[in-house]
Amino acid sequence: MNSKRRKPRIGVFKFASCDGCQLSLLDAEDELLDVAAAVDIAYFPEASRAMLKGPYDIGLVEGSITTHHDAGRIQKVRKQCRTLITIGACATAGGIQALRNWVDTAEYVRAVYATPKYIRTLSLSTPIAEHVPVDFELRGCPINKNHLLEVISAALIGRKPNIPTYSVCVECKRRGNVCIAVAQGVACLGPVTQAGCGAICPAYGRGCYGCYGPMETPNTAALTDQFRILGNDGSQIRRAYRGFNAWAWEFRKAGEECE
Amino acid sequence: MSSREEGLSGLVDLPSIGQLISLLERQGWRVIGPTVRDGAIVYERVESIDDLPRGWTEEQEAGRYRLKRRGDDALFGYNLGPQSWKKYLHPPEVRLLEARRENGLLKILKQSDPPPRYAFLGVRACELAAIAVQDRVLVGDRFADPIYEARRKNLFLIAVNCAQAAPTCFCTSMGTGPRARQGYDLAITEILEGERHEFLLEAGSEQGASVLGQLRARQAGPADSEIAEKMAEHAASQIHRRIETEGLHDLLYANWEHPRWDDAAGRCLSCGNCTMVCPTCFCTNVEDVSDVRGEHAERWRRWDSCYTLSFSYIHGGSVRRSVRSRYRQWLTHKLASWIDQFGTSGCVGCGRCITWCPVGIDLTAEVRAIRDTPTRAPKRRENRNGES
Ligand code: SF4
Ligand code: SF4
Ligand code: SF4
Ligand code: SF4
């Protein structure tokens, strides 16, 4: 980096989420010092007392929009960030909490909270890109820390990040896994899910859960047909699509088509 | 041992196969062979006869594979698993380069160690043909791939003749099997008849003859060769899948607008599994990664597939956006344009792409559908960019 130039400032912002994705950054222990040397972490309440005012060169946004307050806050965050990158399934698709989108939220609030009138919430959990323009969406539940470092490195030098958008199957085969869909009849979402995890679940005999969301050209209708051939009924197939990326458009459509 | 024109042959017993493995290991080869893992027979390092899939076989159909017990002790009583030898000769991931910035200069770091000398045990006839196809593509062209070449040149190839065929096999259509005829150092025919369990070993090279000479083999007679031929005939008679190759190249070229491509695109997941399991598909991409400080960089080569959007990405976007154009690219490359490029078919009839397609798309059925209802394509004027 050119030392005369001021260091780029990064802000990390949290919305409705579990913090797991932000923690991926802290988990990159070996690289964190490099990140700290290359950038000014100006706002990262999770990790430091840094609460410097904007504007920021890069904003990393975790979490989905579930409250009126957050719907307003994301507008302010967007205005403060030159480049806005959303990280994780909550921010890119609405997260697991988007399962509320198919139920009566008010009824849940009444059932769960002692004093429902204190709760003000939106009936939908929605991804950041439904509220403001987003420069790059980094998928995953949680994200892969190497991807995060790649996206930050790429943003710093202004190149396109090297993040695959093809299927999990490609990674699965490179890894040398025996396909559990073919060899064991397991319903695996790998063919319609974006790569990124390195095909961890199939390596341990579990079908892909779709953590990285829909791949570039997902043919969910064909996969649904195959799941039926493997002996799954509509409700089982719907449940497969309704995971961390349930509200991602292609999975949402696929799940609804199983009704 | 009998000396015939095409080389030495001899008969050995079951324990000798174990001795063969240890003999090769002692002489510096790393033996890769069939072994049972995760519900399939895969090619991995084998160190003794106990690693081999003794008594195992498999059931295969389009989109389906199940490991199964045989009623006997056969060592090679299966056909093909998900992996091909490509995994070792043309590895899925290779670091091409590692560099570090030192005092303002880019320093290329030491390259990785040379690959081991591999001995492949249990190479089927169609797989020998696939290795020959990759030889042509990766070393027989103007530019040779040094990664493949380094692994290939020290190879010891032990073929196994198929005594049975899987329902997905169609080597007979492609003229590649079921009997290994050339390109091996040693060929094994497993003879299982009643109480008799022996292996006919035939040398196909000097290197093979020398290894055979170190095993305690007893002489094989004409009757044994005859058994091997009979077994090959029996395996061939079990093959029902078929591709009519006569005029196939022109048929596919003429039918580039056939409605069957749309039909296939409706079923295809564009997942890329067929290209990954294919023993001849060779495509790779190259990715550079750098650290946050910009001081350390690596360049990686990884298997790629013509089913990905990035595969056809050029300035302005991907050329093959529709799955139709991607399925068509794969099938016509394997069966037609490969011939223009390399002088042979890119398909050896192993059937892996049929078994390991998660939705069981079968190229032999796709070809048949086009052959049965050919609709000549209009002249090429509309095909500006391969997209339609
Ligand atoms: S196990 Fe799943 S991810 Fe892996 S190749 Fe099979 S379908 Fe694809
Ligand atoms: S195209 Fe299919 S049948 Fe032909 S060699 Fe490749 S994997 Fe085998
Ligand atoms: S079929 Fe596709 S992946 Fe295979 S060699 Fe041809 S272009 Fe490459
Ligand atoms: S033909 Fe089958 S294996 Fe190949 S990309 Fe399509 S769905 Fe995947």
XYZ file of C-alpha atoms and ligand atoms in Angstrom:
679
model
C 0.000 0.000 0.000
C 1.149 3.507 -0.707
C 2.009 4.834 2.738
C 1.364 8.444 1.799
C -2.225 7.700 1.078
C -4.483 7.709 4.072
C -5.564 4.248 5.087
C -9.043 3.231 3.960
C -11.595 3.303 6.755
C -13.801 0.319 7.403
C -17.043 0.210 9.359
C -18.725 -3.020 10.447
C -22.467 -2.739 11.054
C -24.824 -5.212 12.588
C -28.545 -5.735 11.973
C -30.691 -8.758 12.880
C -28.129 -11.573 13.034
C -26.188 -13.880 15.315
C -22.788 -12.104 14.956
C -21.244 -15.226 13.454
C -20.205 -13.489 10.255
C -18.506 -10.555 11.974
C -16.738 -13.101 14.113
C -15.302 -14.637 10.920
C -13.221 -11.516 10.664
C -11.983 -11.917 14.229
C -11.461 -15.601 13.525
C -8.929 -14.685 10.830
C -6.366 -14.257 13.596
C -3.290 -14.641 11.442
C -4.507 -12.148 8.889
C -6.147 -9.689 11.267
C -2.928 -7.822 11.957
C -2.470 -7.391 8.226
C -6.001 -6.109 7.929
C -5.370 -3.707 10.800
C -2.172 -2.533 9.103
C -3.879 -2.011 5.779
C -7.048 -0.328 6.938
C -8.435 1.770 9.751
C -11.113 -0.150 11.509
C -13.100 2.935 12.353
C -16.307 1.377 13.539
C -16.577 -2.186 14.867
C -18.575 -2.283 18.102
C -18.275 -6.052 18.292
C -14.483 -6.029 18.421
C -13.225 -2.721 19.681
C -14.224 0.554 21.224
C -13.727 2.187 17.861
C -16.873 4.151 17.169
C -15.521 6.762 14.827
C -17.891 8.767 12.726
C -18.246 8.155 9.014
C -17.813 8.367 6.153
C -16.262 4.961 5.551
C -14.543 3.630 2.477
C -15.907 0.151 3.020
C -18.977 -0.775 5.036
C -19.475 -4.428 5.964
C -23.094 -5.082 6.864
C -24.248 -8.152 8.723
C -27.866 -9.010 9.436
C -31.311 -8.530 7.971
C -33.901 -5.794 8.370
C -36.618 -6.814 10.808
C -37.622 -3.586 12.576
C -38.757 -0.107 11.584
C -35.755 1.312 13.374
C -33.307 -0.812 11.376
C -35.085 0.062 8.141
C -34.221 3.685 8.868
C -30.698 2.950 10.130
C -29.606 1.095 6.980
C -30.398 4.224 4.938
C -27.988 6.214 7.105
C -25.319 3.511 6.914
C -25.575 3.446 3.128
C -25.040 7.201 2.943
C -21.897 6.848 5.078
C -20.230 4.089 3.010
C -18.595 4.452 -0.356
C -18.605 0.684 -0.928
C -21.243 -1.364 0.845
C -20.681 -5.104 1.182
C -23.289 -7.312 2.794
C -22.000 -10.409 4.545
C -23.812 -13.614 5.363
C -27.190 -15.187 4.673
C -29.067 -12.749 6.957
C -27.826 -9.701 5.082
C -27.977 -11.257 1.613
C -31.220 -13.251 1.916
C -32.994 -12.435 5.177
C -31.490 -15.322 7.147
C -33.140 -18.090 9.112
C -35.356 -15.438 10.745
C -37.038 -15.006 7.360
C -39.039 -18.117 8.229
C -41.323 -15.581 9.927
C -42.247 -14.367 6.469
C -44.638 -17.298 6.070
C -46.352 -16.974 9.465
C -48.432 -14.470 11.369
C -45.766 -12.479 13.228
C -48.285 -10.749 15.483
C -49.550 -14.092 16.683
C -45.998 -15.241 17.467
C -45.322 -12.040 19.389
C -48.442 -12.666 21.473
C -47.382 -16.234 22.166
C -43.757 -15.487 23.035
C -43.628 -12.168 24.872
C -45.172 -11.417 28.252
C -45.900 -7.843 27.213
C -46.437 -7.898 23.458
C -47.140 -4.203 23.317
C -43.437 -3.465 23.948
C -42.516 -5.302 20.727
C -42.475 -3.368 17.507
C -41.378 -5.472 14.611
C -41.851 -5.779 10.896
C -43.760 -8.773 9.644
C -40.936 -9.646 7.218
C -37.219 -10.250 7.589
C -35.622 -8.889 4.435
C -32.146 -8.687 2.927
C -30.264 -5.393 2.860
C -30.459 -5.171 -0.923
C -34.243 -4.828 -0.675
C -33.651 -1.509 1.116
C -30.520 0.072 -0.338
C -28.167 -0.529 -3.271
C -25.433 -3.030 -2.382
C -22.042 -3.223 -4.088
C -21.230 -6.824 -3.305
C -23.090 -9.627 -1.549
C -20.883 -12.150 0.232
C -22.908 -15.288 0.818
C -22.757 -17.988 3.451
C -24.040 -18.991 6.862
C -21.566 -18.203 8.169
C -19.338 -16.620 5.550
C -15.983 -18.156 4.740
C -13.243 -16.021 6.321
C -10.988 -16.450 3.287
C -13.770 -15.021 1.147
C -14.048 -12.059 3.474
C -10.313 -11.392 3.246
C -10.530 -11.789 -0.527
C -13.394 -9.305 -0.754
C -11.576 -6.781 1.453
C -8.308 -7.232 -0.485
C -10.134 -6.858 -3.786
C -12.033 -3.775 -2.594
C -8.774 -2.194 -1.403
C -7.120 -2.463 -4.793
C -10.317 -1.986 -6.755
C -10.527 -5.355 -8.501
C -13.346 -7.846 -8.798
C -13.321 -10.383 -5.965
C -12.642 -14.016 -6.894
C -15.769 -15.573 -5.444
C -17.288 -18.560 -7.245
C -20.956 -18.551 -8.203
C -21.143 -22.107 -9.567
C -22.541 -25.111 -7.695
C -21.298 -26.788 -4.518
C -20.942 -29.962 -6.641
C -17.868 -28.514 -8.352
C -16.128 -28.125 -4.989
C -17.486 -31.474 -3.845
C -15.902 -33.269 -6.779
C -12.606 -31.400 -6.522
C -12.457 -32.467 -2.907
C -12.880 -36.104 -3.930
C -16.139 -36.708 -2.078
C -18.312 -39.599 -3.142
C -21.628 -37.995 -4.137
C -24.106 -38.940 -1.427
C -27.061 -38.075 -3.638
C -26.075 -40.750 -6.147
C -24.412 -43.285 -3.838
C -26.843 -43.042 -0.912
C -29.978 -41.373 -2.222
C -29.591 -38.398 0.122
C -31.509 -35.232 -0.810
C -28.619 -32.809 -1.315
C -29.057 -29.127 -2.230
C -25.511 -28.977 -3.627
C -26.487 -28.782 -7.312
C -28.565 -25.614 -6.788
C -26.385 -24.029 -4.103
C -23.493 -21.662 -4.621
C -20.023 -22.970 -3.803
C -17.962 -21.435 -1.021
C -17.931 -23.858 1.890
C -15.730 -26.448 0.180
C -18.561 -29.024 0.299
C -18.183 -29.718 4.009
C -21.528 -31.401 4.634
C -21.366 -33.978 1.818
C -17.858 -34.838 3.045
C -19.482 -35.884 6.320
C -22.380 -37.732 4.771
C -24.962 -34.933 5.112
C -26.831 -33.363 2.242
C -25.984 -29.731 1.510
C -28.173 -27.334 3.537
C -27.889 -24.501 1.026
C -25.932 -22.148 3.307
C -24.489 -20.178 0.396
C -27.831 -19.582 -1.265
C -28.866 -20.243 -4.855
C -26.053 -20.766 -7.387
C -25.824 -18.737 -10.594
C -28.406 -20.682 -12.624
C -30.298 -22.920 -10.192
C -32.721 -25.414 -11.712
C -34.735 -26.060 -8.561
C -37.662 -27.564 -10.475
C -35.467 -30.382 -11.798
C -33.914 -30.968 -8.386
C -37.350 -31.036 -6.735
C -38.425 -33.731 -9.215
C -35.336 -35.733 -8.301
C -36.003 -35.321 -4.556
C -39.450 -36.816 -5.171
C -37.887 -39.742 -7.045
C -35.649 -40.257 -3.996
C -38.804 -40.633 -1.921
C -39.316 -37.213 -0.349
C -42.769 -35.660 -0.150
C -43.670 -32.027 -0.742
C -43.342 -30.949 2.872
C -39.914 -32.555 3.250
C -38.708 -30.858 0.089
C -40.144 -27.520 1.188
C -38.311 -27.836 4.489
C -35.055 -28.462 2.607
C -35.380 -25.187 0.703
C -36.459 -23.294 3.804
C -33.166 -22.999 5.610
C -30.844 -20.063 6.084
C -31.598 -18.812 2.598
C -35.334 -19.531 2.595
C -36.204 -16.015 1.375
C -33.642 -15.999 -1.454
C -35.843 -15.753 -4.502
C -35.132 -19.108 -6.181
C -35.349 -21.088 -2.939
C -38.460 -19.192 -1.928
C -40.107 -19.995 -5.241
C -38.968 -23.642 -5.061
C -40.373 -24.015 -1.549
C -43.668 -22.437 -2.498
C -43.997 -24.690 -5.520
C -43.956 -27.688 -3.179
C -47.072 -26.486 -1.327
C 6.001 -68.704 -17.929
C 5.404 -68.630 -21.645
C 7.020 -66.198 -23.974
C 4.702 -65.060 -26.724
C 5.279 -62.475 -29.348
C 3.347 -59.751 -27.623
C 5.112 -60.420 -24.349
C 5.277 -62.579 -21.299
C 2.336 -64.014 -19.456
C 1.869 -66.130 -16.381
C -0.604 -67.274 -13.767
C -0.443 -66.192 -10.150
C -2.527 -66.890 -7.063
C -4.393 -64.478 -4.808
C -1.545 -63.649 -2.375
C 0.645 -62.741 -5.360
C -1.477 -59.655 -5.969
C -0.454 -58.498 -2.495
C 3.159 -59.297 -3.378
C 2.785 -57.275 -6.540
C 1.730 -54.265 -4.466
C 4.628 -54.569 -2.038
C 7.100 -55.239 -4.829
C 6.095 -52.023 -6.569
C 6.196 -50.072 -3.304
C 9.686 -51.401 -2.598
C 10.823 -50.288 -6.011
C 9.671 -46.757 -5.351
C 6.195 -46.646 -6.816
C 3.192 -45.325 -4.938
C 0.445 -47.803 -5.678
C -2.996 -46.340 -6.281
C -5.832 -48.799 -6.611
C -9.465 -49.538 -5.868
C -10.662 -49.378 -2.285
C -14.002 -49.015 -0.529
C -14.737 -45.583 0.939
C -18.001 -43.782 1.747
C -20.221 -46.237 -0.057
C -18.257 -46.469 -3.278
C -15.123 -47.938 -4.791
C -12.604 -45.138 -5.193
C -8.987 -44.975 -6.335
C -6.702 -44.311 -3.431
C -3.376 -45.453 -2.068
C -3.348 -49.203 -1.469
C -0.656 -50.754 0.658
C -1.765 -54.358 0.847
C -4.254 -56.772 -0.595
C -6.564 -55.983 2.354
C -7.142 -52.507 0.930
C -8.663 -53.941 -2.248
C -12.468 -54.261 -2.552
C -12.469 -58.031 -2.132
C -15.986 -59.392 -2.500
C -17.495 -56.023 -3.386
C -19.306 -54.857 -6.469
C -21.783 -52.143 -7.327
C -25.125 -51.488 -8.977
C -25.260 -48.602 -11.380
C -27.994 -46.839 -13.245
C -28.504 -43.316 -14.467
C -28.172 -41.119 -11.362
C -27.766 -44.076 -9.037
C -24.890 -46.091 -7.555
C -25.004 -48.622 -4.728
C -22.167 -50.642 -3.290
C -23.082 -54.314 -2.991
C -21.616 -57.548 -1.714
C -20.765 -60.254 -4.194
C -21.121 -63.884 -3.269
C -17.414 -64.538 -3.827
C -13.908 -63.284 -3.141
C -13.285 -61.410 -6.377
C -10.752 -58.609 -6.052
C -11.803 -56.842 -9.225
C -15.470 -57.825 -9.429
C -16.777 -54.274 -9.832
C -16.738 -51.904 -12.789
C -16.172 -48.194 -12.329
C -16.491 -45.835 -9.389
C -16.945 -42.070 -9.339
C -13.282 -41.209 -9.658
C -11.000 -41.675 -12.591
C -7.201 -41.704 -12.704
C -7.451 -38.095 -13.825
C -7.472 -37.288 -10.119
C -3.762 -38.189 -10.025
C -2.539 -37.318 -13.517
C -4.459 -34.055 -13.849
C -5.100 -33.114 -10.202
C -8.177 -31.105 -9.210
C -6.151 -28.365 -7.514
C -2.514 -27.451 -8.093
C -0.569 -24.454 -6.873
C 1.259 -23.167 -9.909
C 3.180 -20.408 -8.249
C 3.961 -18.823 -4.931
C 5.566 -15.418 -4.703
C 6.579 -12.990 -1.979
C 7.519 -9.353 -2.119
C 10.971 -8.883 -0.605
C 12.690 -5.481 -0.505
C 10.406 -4.233 -3.199
C 11.122 -7.197 -5.475
C 8.859 -10.068 -6.318
C 10.513 -13.317 -5.349
C 9.224 -16.594 -6.759
C 9.399 -19.190 -4.010
C 10.564 -22.756 -4.429
C 8.210 -24.932 -6.389
C 6.636 -27.919 -4.729
C 8.371 -31.294 -4.682
C 8.246 -33.505 -7.757
C 5.194 -35.797 -7.843
C 5.526 -39.418 -6.712
C 6.005 -42.213 -9.209
C 2.560 -43.671 -9.427
C 1.602 -47.269 -10.146
C -2.087 -47.555 -11.040
C -3.614 -50.913 -10.192
C -6.910 -51.828 -11.830
C -7.117 -49.600 -14.890
C -10.027 -50.651 -17.109
C -9.819 -50.726 -20.895
C -11.949 -47.587 -21.270
C -9.715 -45.853 -18.732
C -6.571 -46.743 -20.685
C -8.295 -45.157 -23.661
C -9.133 -42.082 -21.559
C -5.485 -41.743 -20.513
C -4.509 -41.953 -24.190
C -7.035 -39.190 -24.945
C -5.591 -36.965 -22.219
C -2.061 -37.766 -23.446
C -3.072 -36.373 -26.807
C -4.675 -33.271 -25.296
C -2.177 -32.471 -22.566
C 1.182 -33.559 -23.962
C 0.634 -34.392 -27.617
C -0.073 -30.844 -28.707
C 2.045 -27.813 -29.439
C 2.157 -26.933 -25.761
C 2.607 -29.683 -23.208
C 1.311 -29.462 -19.674
C 4.353 -30.082 -17.460
C 2.182 -31.053 -14.479
C 0.528 -33.882 -16.375
C 3.728 -34.851 -18.110
C 5.695 -35.199 -14.867
C 3.080 -37.563 -13.456
C 2.545 -39.446 -16.667
C 6.102 -40.231 -17.667
C 6.924 -42.432 -14.666
C 3.634 -44.253 -14.569
C 3.298 -48.014 -14.095
C -0.058 -49.088 -15.507
C -1.712 -52.311 -14.431
C -4.854 -52.944 -16.418
C -7.701 -55.203 -15.339
C -9.902 -56.837 -17.923
C -13.606 -56.550 -17.241
C -15.368 -59.829 -16.527
C -18.715 -58.063 -16.408
C -20.154 -54.737 -17.529
C -22.274 -52.191 -15.686
C -25.597 -51.125 -17.215
C -24.082 -47.674 -17.780
C -21.098 -48.939 -19.794
C -20.917 -48.450 -23.559
C -17.225 -48.958 -24.337
C -18.185 -51.274 -27.206
C -19.765 -48.329 -29.048
C -16.659 -46.234 -28.616
C -14.267 -49.078 -29.498
C -12.382 -48.900 -26.208
C -13.214 -52.130 -24.335
C -13.992 -54.315 -22.530
C -10.571 -55.943 -23.031
C -7.361 -53.980 -22.580
C -5.357 -54.330 -25.774
C -2.557 -51.819 -25.410
C -1.097 -49.051 -23.331
C -0.409 -51.045 -20.159
C 2.631 -52.474 -18.432
C 0.740 -55.427 -17.018
C -2.797 -56.637 -17.645
C -4.682 -58.779 -15.152
C -7.509 -61.155 -15.926
C -9.091 -62.480 -12.771
C -10.158 -66.092 -13.240
C -12.851 -67.283 -10.855
C -14.163 -70.709 -11.754
C -15.531 -72.913 -8.998
C -12.609 -73.466 -6.622
C -10.144 -71.865 -8.975
C -9.118 -68.288 -8.140
C -6.153 -67.200 -10.218
C -4.922 -64.221 -12.120
C -3.623 -64.261 -15.643
C -0.906 -61.626 -15.941
C 0.192 -60.398 -19.338
C 3.103 -58.023 -19.807
C 2.651 -55.163 -22.231
C 6.036 -53.524 -21.823
C 9.585 -54.323 -20.781
C 8.946 -52.709 -17.434
C 5.893 -54.941 -17.005
C 7.796 -58.056 -18.058
C 10.489 -57.337 -15.508
C 7.969 -57.014 -12.674
C 6.175 -60.145 -13.838
C 9.490 -61.968 -13.793
C 9.877 -61.182 -10.100
C 6.558 -62.778 -9.173
C 6.248 -66.504 -8.703
C 4.117 -67.097 -11.770
C 3.327 -70.446 -13.254
C 3.054 -70.967 -16.931
C -0.141 -69.954 -18.651
C -1.434 -71.998 -21.535
C -3.595 -71.238 -24.539
C -6.622 -72.347 -22.510
C -6.046 -69.470 -20.093
C -5.899 -66.866 -22.850
C -9.053 -68.369 -24.197
C -10.787 -67.925 -20.849
C -9.736 -64.254 -20.912
C -11.216 -63.818 -24.385
C -14.430 -65.568 -23.343
C -14.746 -63.286 -20.331
C -14.336 -60.228 -22.509
C -17.008 -61.563 -24.855
C -19.296 -62.192 -21.919
C -18.776 -58.655 -20.607
C -19.384 -57.238 -24.075
C -22.626 -59.212 -24.346
C -23.897 -57.515 -21.187
C -23.562 -54.053 -22.676
C -26.881 -52.623 -23.764
C -26.246 -48.918 -23.854
C -25.138 -47.754 -27.228
C -24.183 -44.698 -29.203
C -24.279 -45.027 -32.959
C -21.090 -43.188 -33.861
C -21.456 -43.434 -37.632
C -21.887 -39.888 -38.928
C -22.374 -38.592 -35.385
C -20.089 -35.602 -35.812
C -22.062 -34.249 -38.773
C -25.403 -35.153 -37.212
C -24.705 -33.104 -34.083
C -23.320 -30.172 -36.018
C -26.356 -30.122 -38.289
C -28.745 -30.286 -35.347
C -27.424 -27.472 -33.239
C -30.949 -26.015 -33.112
C -32.696 -29.298 -32.281
C -35.548 -28.942 -29.725
C -33.983 -31.748 -27.697
C -31.404 -29.274 -26.374
C -34.246 -27.331 -24.740
C -35.626 -30.517 -23.315
C -32.242 -31.450 -21.813
C -31.835 -27.920 -20.459
C -35.131 -28.352 -18.591
C -33.674 -31.335 -16.723
C -30.034 -30.275 -16.430
C -28.909 -28.652 -13.169
C -25.763 -27.145 -14.761
C -24.021 -28.545 -11.701
C -20.934 -29.669 -13.625
C -20.746 -33.163 -12.143
C -20.586 -34.825 -15.565
C -17.465 -32.906 -16.543
C -15.794 -33.502 -13.175
C -16.254 -37.294 -13.335
C -15.416 -37.570 -17.018
C -11.948 -39.100 -17.398
C -11.169 -37.010 -20.467
C -12.513 -33.535 -19.540
C -9.454 -31.422 -18.954
C -10.628 -27.845 -18.453
C -9.167 -25.766 -15.657
C -9.213 -22.180 -14.511
C -6.413 -20.207 -12.965
C -6.968 -17.976 -9.957
C -4.592 -15.624 -8.248
C -4.924 -14.912 -4.572
C -3.070 -12.256 -2.665
C -2.993 -11.349 0.990
C -4.362 -8.127 2.396
C -0.944 -6.430 2.527
C -0.237 -7.365 -1.080
C 3.006 -9.093 -0.065
C 2.253 -12.725 -0.689
C 0.549 -14.164 -3.736
C -0.349 -17.605 -4.995
C -1.614 -18.848 -8.310
C -3.877 -21.898 -8.296
C -5.123 -24.069 -11.093
C -8.422 -25.836 -10.480
C -10.728 -28.104 -12.457
C -13.318 -26.013 -14.223
C -16.388 -26.976 -16.187
C -18.120 -25.635 -19.272
C -21.306 -25.668 -17.167
C -20.206 -22.625 -15.172
C -21.011 -19.079 -16.267
C -17.452 -17.941 -15.633
C -16.166 -20.540 -18.107
C -17.383 -18.508 -21.064
C -16.921 -15.104 -19.459
C -15.321 -12.586 -21.781
C -15.453 -8.835 -21.922
C -19.081 -7.900 -21.542
C -20.346 -11.096 -19.974
C -20.735 -14.836 -20.385
C -21.217 -16.190 -23.865
C -23.134 -19.316 -22.861
C -25.803 -17.907 -20.635
C -28.511 -20.493 -21.260
C -28.223 -23.989 -19.848
C -29.235 -25.171 -23.309
C -26.055 -23.747 -24.793
C -23.977 -25.227 -21.978
C -25.421 -28.729 -22.235
C -24.944 -28.558 -25.992
C -21.343 -27.411 -25.561
C -20.553 -30.369 -23.325
C -22.185 -33.008 -25.469
C -20.950 -31.721 -28.804
C -17.460 -31.236 -27.459
C -17.282 -34.787 -26.209
C -18.697 -36.386 -29.332
C -18.024 -34.035 -32.231
C -15.764 -30.995 -31.924
C -13.197 -33.068 -30.006
C -12.680 -35.011 -33.236
C -11.907 -31.793 -35.121
C -9.591 -30.683 -32.354
C -7.729 -33.846 -31.421
C -8.568 -36.493 -33.999
C -10.453 -38.819 -31.641
C -13.725 -38.801 -29.788
C -13.649 -37.168 -26.365
C -15.848 -39.958 -25.016
C -14.559 -43.428 -24.184
C -17.928 -44.857 -23.126
C -17.226 -45.267 -19.405
C -20.726 -44.130 -18.429
C -19.594 -42.100 -15.405
C -21.436 -38.992 -16.525
C -24.626 -41.085 -16.645
C -24.280 -42.633 -13.195
C -22.997 -39.526 -11.420
C -25.414 -36.996 -12.869
C -27.623 -36.226 -9.857
C -30.687 -36.275 -12.122
C -29.553 -39.147 -14.321
C -29.225 -37.408 -17.674
C -27.910 -39.978 -20.128
C -25.936 -38.757 -23.123
C -26.695 -41.934 -25.056
C -30.423 -41.183 -24.765
C -29.911 -37.546 -25.764
C -27.984 -38.592 -28.852
C -30.630 -41.163 -29.739
C -33.395 -38.585 -29.434
C -31.584 -36.316 -31.861
C -30.814 -39.148 -34.239
C -34.418 -40.336 -34.220
C -35.870 -36.925 -35.099
C -33.224 -34.935 -36.891
C -34.324 -31.455 -37.784
C -31.752 -29.867 -39.978
C -30.682 -26.551 -38.604
C -31.070 -23.379 -40.601
C -27.891 -21.915 -42.006
C -25.557 -20.562 -39.377
C -26.155 -16.880 -40.036
C -28.115 -16.307 -36.800
C -25.548 -17.841 -34.528
C -23.617 -14.718 -33.694
C -22.239 -15.687 -30.358
C -23.095 -19.278 -29.624
C -26.107 -18.092 -27.659
C -29.613 -18.789 -28.810
S -23.018 -34.770 -2.630
Fe -24.328 -33.010 -3.108
S -22.882 -31.342 -3.468
Fe -21.727 -33.246 -3.645
S -21.796 -33.755 -5.856
Fe -23.485 -34.836 -4.841
S -25.241 -33.486 -5.121
Fe -23.413 -32.241 -5.471
S -18.600 -38.399 -21.714
Fe -19.413 -39.688 -20.085
S -19.283 -41.788 -20.887
Fe -17.975 -40.492 -22.168
S -15.935 -40.666 -21.270
Fe -16.904 -38.853 -20.341
S -17.874 -39.610 -18.467
Fe -17.379 -41.394 -19.723
S -16.866 -30.930 -22.192
Fe -16.579 -28.936 -21.199
S -15.318 -29.311 -19.381
Fe -15.159 -31.117 -20.722
S -13.324 -30.740 -21.957
Fe -15.088 -29.975 -23.119
S -15.276 -27.800 -22.610
Fe -13.943 -28.789 -21.075
S -25.949 -33.246 -17.258
Fe -26.271 -33.866 -15.116
S -24.256 -33.821 -14.157
Fe -24.116 -32.661 -16.071
S -24.471 -30.534 -15.453
Fe -26.449 -31.384 -16.093
S -27.389 -32.162 -14.191
Fe -25.206 -31.824 -13.756
